[in-house]
């Protein structure tokens, strides 16, 4: 059986517990809550012991079967919690998990926790054997368009009535960080009196929990998210981040894009180009988006502007580096804020 995290409560309420649960996903809060829910339900049904195993390099997979076959001194039911840090049990681990799933112990509950499994892994024999014998739960991130509804539901569960505008403000502030959203809701429970939370109150009480960092800024710029990149840049400025660090990150990415664009224009294949330039797998998508959007001339104009910003930071040119960084970021996103005709004027000393 395969479930989403929001379906787990109904499954556990209906009972009985499955002998094996696999939780996979890259949303830490939802994965943690799913595991807690399973553990609490299991304890209520007499699984009073918990054995925690970490499948790291050198792990003896026979330990799983040994723990499953061993009874405690008081013969209590036991939760065997297996955490696979890389989500890859290997050949030996796969065989052990298939063997366990084929003949699970009624006195044990096997709870497996992994990071997000790739599509090929979800079709592997060990995952299929767990789906057949138990439950596979995928903890997906909440899409941006669904975040306000998710936050609104959490507020209701906390006994807080909030206007639509207030919910939207909280969703904007946490920027997809579900753990931050839950923490802010807990703070609201403590700080606010009874009654509806309006937009003004939410703005005053809730801290800006969006994760402003240089690498997130670069990714948003590569993806063409002008609003998100600009907001991230303002956050970095307000946090006191050195403009030099931001310029270094953007200029480094520009040089990579220029090399890639030149290779592509020469007829080389995209995947070969990115591999040759050492672009990590998880960064290929935003880099491809930028390459489809930005021409070689556009990229060279941006690199020239980056050189002008460097001169500002070094005191060799009079201008506001943050204004110029904003212009560079928007150009990265594809916004036509600076045309070739007036680039020379913009960079005039």
Short mmCIF file of C-alpha atoms in Angstrom, two decimals:
data_model
loop_
_atom_site.label_atom_id
_atom_site.label_comp_id
_atom_site.label_asym_id
_atom_site.label_seq_id
_atom_site.Cartn_x
_atom_site.Cartn_y
_atom_site.Cartn_z
CA UNK A 1 0.00 0.00 0.00
CA UNK A 2 1.22 3.50 -0.81
CA UNK A 3 -0.05 6.53 1.12
CA UNK A 4 0.51 10.27 1.27
CA UNK A 5 1.28 11.75 4.67
CA UNK A 6 -2.20 13.31 4.92
CA UNK A 7 -3.75 9.84 4.54
CA UNK A 8 -1.80 8.29 7.40
CA UNK A 9 -4.09 9.38 10.25
CA UNK A 10 -7.12 7.69 8.69
CA UNK A 11 -5.11 4.53 8.03
CA UNK A 12 -3.87 4.32 11.64
CA UNK A 13 -7.34 5.09 13.05
CA UNK A 14 -8.92 2.30 11.06
CA UNK A 15 -6.26 -0.22 12.07
CA UNK A 16 -4.73 -2.68 12.32
CA UNK A 17 -1.09 -1.63 12.20
CA UNK A 18 0.87 -2.88 9.22
CA UNK A 19 3.96 -4.98 10.05
CA UNK A 20 6.26 -2.73 7.98
CA UNK A 21 6.28 1.02 7.26
CA UNK A 22 8.62 2.85 4.90
CA UNK A 23 8.76 6.67 5.15
CA UNK A 24 10.59 8.45 2.36
CA UNK A 25 10.79 12.11 1.43
CA UNK A 26 12.70 15.38 1.47
CA UNK A 27 10.26 17.30 3.68
CA UNK A 28 11.70 16.79 7.20
CA UNK A 29 8.67 18.03 9.16
CA UNK A 30 6.14 15.77 7.41
CA UNK A 31 8.46 12.76 7.58
CA UNK A 32 9.09 13.37 11.29
CA UNK A 33 5.40 13.77 12.06
CA UNK A 34 4.55 10.59 10.16
CA UNK A 35 7.16 8.62 12.09
CA UNK A 36 5.95 10.07 15.42
CA UNK A 37 2.35 9.15 14.59
CA UNK A 38 3.31 5.56 13.79
CA UNK A 39 5.42 5.24 16.94
CA UNK A 40 2.67 6.66 19.19
CA UNK A 41 0.04 4.38 17.69
CA UNK A 42 2.34 1.38 18.05
CA UNK A 43 3.06 2.18 21.72
CA UNK A 44 -0.66 2.41 22.39
CA UNK A 45 -0.95 -1.12 21.01
CA UNK A 46 1.77 -2.56 23.23
CA UNK A 47 4.96 -2.01 21.25
CA UNK A 48 6.82 -0.70 24.27
CA UNK A 49 10.41 -1.30 23.17
CA UNK A 50 12.29 0.50 20.39
CA UNK A 51 15.52 -0.61 18.76
CA UNK A 52 17.21 2.04 16.59
CA UNK A 53 19.48 0.88 13.76
CA UNK A 54 21.54 3.08 11.42
CA UNK A 55 22.36 1.53 8.03
CA UNK A 56 25.69 3.24 7.42
CA UNK A 57 28.77 1.97 5.53
CA UNK A 58 29.82 -1.33 7.09
CA UNK A 59 26.39 -2.00 8.61
CA UNK A 60 25.69 -5.70 9.24
CA UNK A 61 22.31 -6.26 7.62
CA UNK A 62 21.88 -9.57 9.44
CA UNK A 63 21.31 -7.42 12.54
CA UNK A 64 17.83 -6.62 11.23
CA UNK A 65 16.85 -10.28 11.16
CA UNK A 66 18.58 -10.95 14.48
CA UNK A 67 16.62 -8.17 16.18
CA UNK A 68 13.40 -9.39 14.57
CA UNK A 69 13.91 -12.92 15.90
CA UNK A 70 15.05 -11.99 19.40
CA UNK A 71 12.55 -11.60 22.24
CA UNK A 72 13.19 -9.28 25.17
CA UNK A 73 13.34 -10.46 28.75
CA UNK A 74 9.67 -9.57 29.21
CA UNK A 75 8.65 -10.68 25.70
CA UNK A 76 7.27 -7.25 24.85
CA UNK A 77 6.43 -6.13 21.35
CA UNK A 78 9.16 -4.07 19.75
CA UNK A 79 9.58 -1.28 17.17
CA UNK A 80 12.64 -1.84 15.01
CA UNK A 81 13.50 1.53 13.51
CA UNK A 82 15.90 1.35 10.60
CA UNK A 83 17.34 4.58 9.16
CA UNK A 84 19.00 4.33 5.75
CA UNK A 85 20.85 7.63 5.35
CA UNK A 86 21.43 7.38 1.61
CA UNK A 87 18.24 5.47 0.77
CA UNK A 88 20.29 2.65 -0.80
CA UNK A 89 20.36 -0.65 1.10
CA UNK A 90 22.54 -2.32 -1.52
CA UNK A 91 22.22 -5.92 -2.63
CA UNK A 92 22.57 -7.43 0.84
CA UNK A 93 20.19 -4.97 2.45
CA UNK A 94 17.68 -5.42 -0.34
CA UNK A 95 17.68 -9.20 0.16
CA UNK A 96 17.27 -8.84 3.93
CA UNK A 97 14.37 -6.40 3.60
CA UNK A 98 12.63 -8.65 1.06
CA UNK A 99 13.12 -11.64 3.36
CA UNK A 100 11.69 -9.75 6.32
CA UNK A 101 8.71 -8.45 4.33
CA UNK A 102 7.94 -11.97 3.13
CA UNK A 103 7.66 -13.24 6.71
CA UNK A 104 7.24 -10.34 9.19
CA UNK A 105 7.19 -11.03 12.91
CA UNK A 106 3.85 -10.37 14.67
CA UNK A 107 5.79 -9.16 17.73
CA UNK A 108 7.71 -6.48 15.83
CA UNK A 109 6.97 -3.40 13.78
CA UNK A 110 9.66 -2.47 11.27
CA UNK A 111 9.82 1.28 10.62
CA UNK A 112 12.20 2.28 7.80
CA UNK A 113 13.11 5.94 7.26
CA UNK A 114 14.99 7.18 4.19
CA UNK A 115 15.49 10.45 2.32
CA UNK A 116 13.57 10.92 -0.92
CA UNK A 117 13.84 7.82 -3.11
CA UNK A 118 14.36 8.30 -6.82
CA UNK A 119 11.76 6.85 -9.18
CA UNK A 120 14.01 3.90 -10.01
CA UNK A 121 14.34 3.06 -6.32
CA UNK A 122 10.57 3.15 -5.77
CA UNK A 123 10.28 0.42 -8.41
CA UNK A 124 12.98 -1.76 -6.83
CA UNK A 125 12.22 -5.20 -5.43
CA UNK A 126 12.78 -4.22 -1.82
CA UNK A 127 10.36 -1.28 -1.99
CA UNK A 128 7.77 -3.36 -3.85
CA UNK A 129 8.03 -6.09 -1.20
CA UNK A 130 7.37 -3.51 1.54
CA UNK A 131 4.40 -2.11 -0.37
CA UNK A 132 2.99 -5.64 -0.62
CA UNK A 133 3.46 -6.42 3.07
CA UNK A 134 3.01 -2.99 4.62
CA UNK A 135 2.82 0.73 3.84
CA UNK A 136 5.04 3.06 1.81
CA UNK A 137 4.57 6.72 2.83
CA UNK A 138 5.98 9.52 0.69
CA UNK A 139 6.53 12.88 2.42
CA UNK A 140 6.28 15.36 -0.43
CA UNK A 141 6.95 19.10 0.05
CA UNK A 142 3.82 21.25 -0.02
CA UNK A 143 3.63 23.02 -3.43
CA UNK A 144 3.69 26.85 -3.17
CA UNK A 145 0.12 27.12 -4.47
CA UNK A 146 -1.14 24.78 -1.72
CA UNK A 147 0.89 26.29 1.14
CA UNK A 148 -1.76 28.85 2.25
CA UNK A 149 -4.39 26.08 2.52
CA UNK A 150 -1.93 23.89 4.46
CA UNK A 151 -1.14 26.75 6.85
CA UNK A 152 -4.84 27.60 7.22
CA UNK A 153 -5.58 24.01 8.25
CA UNK A 154 -2.72 24.02 10.76
CA UNK A 155 -3.97 27.28 12.25
CA UNK A 156 -7.46 25.81 12.67
CA UNK A 157 -6.00 22.71 14.35
CA UNK A 158 -4.20 25.06 16.76
CA UNK A 159 -7.46 26.84 17.55
CA UNK A 160 -6.45 30.04 15.73
CA UNK A 161 -8.84 31.89 13.45
CA UNK A 162 -6.98 33.88 10.80
CA UNK A 163 -8.10 36.00 7.89
CA UNK A 164 -7.13 35.00 4.37
CA UNK A 165 -4.73 37.95 4.19
CA UNK A 166 -3.09 36.87 7.46
CA UNK A 167 -2.63 33.32 6.14
CA UNK A 168 -1.09 34.66 2.94
CA UNK A 169 1.35 36.79 4.95
CA UNK A 170 2.52 33.79 6.98
CA UNK A 171 2.87 31.68 3.81
CA UNK A 172 4.96 34.43 2.22
CA UNK A 173 7.16 34.87 5.27
CA UNK A 174 8.06 31.18 5.74
CA UNK A 175 8.65 30.67 1.98
CA UNK A 176 8.04 26.91 1.97
CA UNK A 177 9.77 26.22 5.29
CA UNK A 178 7.12 24.04 6.97
CA UNK A 179 9.04 23.71 10.22
CA UNK A 180 9.25 27.51 10.47
CA UNK A 181 5.50 27.72 9.78
CA UNK A 182 4.70 25.33 12.63
CA UNK A 183 7.03 27.21 14.98
CA UNK A 184 5.34 30.51 14.13
CA UNK A 185 1.90 28.96 14.74
CA UNK A 186 3.05 27.75 18.16
CA UNK A 187 4.27 31.28 18.92
CA UNK A 188 0.91 32.71 17.86
CA UNK A 189 -0.85 30.38 20.31
CA UNK A 190 1.25 31.80 23.13
CA UNK A 191 1.21 35.47 22.21
CA UNK A 192 -2.23 36.23 20.84
CA UNK A 193 -5.52 36.51 22.71
CA UNK A 194 -8.66 34.82 21.44
CA UNK A 195 -10.20 36.15 18.28
CA UNK A 196 -9.32 36.34 14.61
CA UNK A 197 -5.78 37.19 13.57
CA UNK A 198 -5.83 39.91 10.92
CA UNK A 199 -3.13 40.87 8.43
CA UNK A 200 -1.72 43.71 10.54
CA UNK A 201 -1.36 41.49 13.61
CA UNK A 202 0.23 38.68 11.63
CA UNK A 203 2.76 41.08 10.11
CA UNK A 204 3.70 42.35 13.56
CA UNK A 205 4.00 39.01 15.33
CA UNK A 206 5.49 36.66 12.77
CA UNK A 207 9.23 36.82 12.10
CA UNK A 208 10.61 36.51 8.60
CA UNK A 209 11.62 32.86 8.53
CA UNK A 210 12.55 32.63 4.85
CA UNK A 211 16.02 31.21 4.39
CA UNK A 212 18.03 34.03 2.90
CA UNK A 213 21.35 32.70 1.69
CA UNK A 214 23.61 33.33 -1.24
CA UNK A 215 23.14 29.94 -2.87
CA UNK A 216 19.36 30.21 -2.69
CA UNK A 217 19.63 33.61 -4.36
CA UNK A 218 21.68 32.14 -7.22
CA UNK A 219 19.20 29.29 -7.70
CA UNK A 220 16.23 31.66 -7.84
CA UNK A 221 18.06 33.83 -10.35
CA UNK A 222 18.86 30.79 -12.50
CA UNK A 223 15.21 29.74 -12.40
CA UNK A 224 14.08 33.20 -13.51
CA UNK A 225 12.17 33.90 -10.28
CA UNK A 226 12.56 37.69 -10.26
CA UNK A 227 10.32 38.30 -7.26
CA UNK A 228 11.88 35.56 -5.13
CA UNK A 229 15.45 36.52 -6.09
CA UNK A 230 14.84 40.21 -5.33
CA UNK A 231 13.30 39.35 -1.98
CA UNK A 232 16.23 37.09 -1.15
CA UNK A 233 18.70 39.81 -2.11
CA UNK A 234 16.94 42.31 0.20
CA UNK A 235 17.06 39.76 2.98
CA UNK A 236 20.79 39.23 2.52
CA UNK A 237 21.34 43.00 2.55
CA UNK A 238 19.25 43.42 5.72
CA UNK A 239 21.13 40.59 7.43
CA UNK A 240 24.39 42.41 6.78
CA UNK A 241 25.80 40.01 4.18
CA UNK A 242 28.93 41.35 2.46
CA UNK A 243 28.13 42.45 -1.10
CA UNK A 244 31.43 40.91 -2.23
CA UNK A 245 30.21 37.41 -1.35
CA UNK A 246 27.02 37.85 -3.38
CA UNK A 247 28.91 39.27 -6.36
CA UNK A 248 31.40 36.38 -6.24
CA UNK A 249 28.57 33.82 -6.34
CA UNK A 250 26.74 35.50 -9.22
CA UNK A 251 29.93 36.11 -11.23
CA UNK A 252 31.07 32.52 -10.78
CA UNK A 253 27.73 31.30 -12.10
CA UNK A 254 27.94 33.74 -15.02
CA UNK A 255 31.33 32.38 -16.08
CA UNK A 256 29.99 28.83 -15.98
CA UNK A 257 26.97 29.83 -18.06
CA UNK A 258 29.14 31.62 -20.62
CA UNK A 259 31.34 28.53 -21.08
CA UNK A 260 28.23 26.35 -21.37
CA UNK A 261 26.54 28.73 -23.81
CA UNK A 262 29.64 28.84 -26.03
CA UNK A 263 29.82 25.03 -26.10
CA UNK A 264 26.13 24.72 -26.88
CA UNK A 265 26.36 27.30 -29.66
CA UNK A 266 29.22 25.24 -31.09
CA UNK A 267 26.90 22.24 -31.33
CA UNK A 268 27.77 20.27 -28.19
CA UNK A 269 25.06 18.32 -26.35
CA UNK A 270 23.58 19.89 -23.20
CA UNK A 271 24.17 16.90 -20.89
CA UNK A 272 27.79 16.54 -22.02
CA UNK A 273 28.39 20.27 -21.55
CA UNK A 274 27.01 20.29 -17.99
CA UNK A 275 28.94 17.15 -17.04
CA UNK A 276 32.15 18.60 -18.48
CA UNK A 277 31.65 21.78 -16.43
CA UNK A 278 31.05 19.83 -13.22
CA UNK A 279 27.44 20.93 -12.69
CA UNK A 280 25.90 18.84 -9.92
CA UNK A 281 22.87 16.71 -10.77
CA UNK A 282 20.46 18.62 -8.55
CA UNK A 283 21.58 21.94 -10.08
CA UNK A 284 21.21 20.89 -13.72
CA UNK A 285 17.55 21.90 -13.92
CA UNK A 286 17.99 25.60 -12.92
CA UNK A 287 21.15 25.87 -15.04
CA UNK A 288 19.28 24.51 -18.06
CA UNK A 289 16.49 27.00 -17.45
CA UNK A 290 18.97 29.89 -17.48
CA UNK A 291 20.72 28.65 -20.61
CA UNK A 292 17.43 28.46 -22.48
CA UNK A 293 16.59 32.02 -21.40
CA UNK A 294 19.91 33.86 -21.73
CA UNK A 295 21.93 34.45 -24.90
CA UNK A 296 25.71 34.70 -25.01
CA UNK A 297 25.50 38.48 -25.55
CA UNK A 298 23.17 38.86 -22.56
CA UNK A 299 25.56 36.83 -20.38
CA UNK A 300 28.58 38.88 -21.42
CA UNK A 301 26.70 42.12 -20.67
CA UNK A 302 25.95 40.80 -17.21
CA UNK A 303 29.58 39.86 -16.64
CA UNK A 304 30.58 43.37 -17.65
CA UNK A 305 28.11 44.77 -15.11
CA UNK A 306 29.57 42.42 -12.48
CA UNK A 307 32.99 43.95 -13.20
CA UNK A 308 31.49 47.40 -12.65
CA UNK A 309 30.05 46.32 -9.30
CA UNK A 310 33.47 45.01 -8.30
CA UNK A 311 34.94 48.45 -8.96
CA UNK A 312 32.21 50.04 -6.79
CA UNK A 313 32.99 47.71 -3.90
CA UNK A 314 36.71 48.51 -4.24
CA UNK A 315 36.02 52.26 -4.25
CA UNK A 316 37.07 52.72 -7.89
CA UNK A 317 33.61 53.79 -9.05
CA UNK A 318 30.87 55.86 -7.43
CA UNK A 319 27.56 53.99 -7.21
CA UNK A 320 25.42 51.95 -4.80
CA UNK A 321 26.56 48.31 -5.02
CA UNK A 322 23.17 47.02 -3.82
CA UNK A 323 21.33 48.90 -6.56
CA UNK A 324 23.70 47.43 -9.14
CA UNK A 325 23.36 43.94 -7.60
CA UNK A 326 19.59 44.29 -7.90
CA UNK A 327 19.98 45.19 -11.58
CA UNK A 328 22.30 42.23 -12.14
CA UNK A 329 19.93 39.86 -10.35
CA UNK A 330 16.95 41.00 -12.42
CA UNK A 331 18.98 40.63 -15.62
CA UNK A 332 19.83 37.10 -14.47
CA UNK A 333 16.09 36.44 -14.20
CA UNK A 334 15.53 37.70 -17.74
CA UNK A 335 14.04 41.10 -16.86
CA UNK A 336 15.01 43.78 -19.46
CA UNK A 337 16.18 46.31 -16.86
CA UNK A 338 19.39 47.34 -18.63
CA UNK A 339 19.70 47.46 -22.40
CA UNK A 340 23.02 47.33 -24.30
CA UNK A 341 22.57 50.95 -25.42
CA UNK A 342 22.69 52.34 -21.89
CA UNK A 343 24.99 49.79 -20.26
CA UNK A 344 27.98 52.07 -20.96
CA UNK A 345 26.25 54.98 -19.21
CA UNK A 346 25.34 52.78 -16.24
CA UNK A 347 28.98 51.77 -15.80
CA UNK A 348 30.43 55.26 -16.26
CA UNK A 349 32.88 56.14 -13.49
#
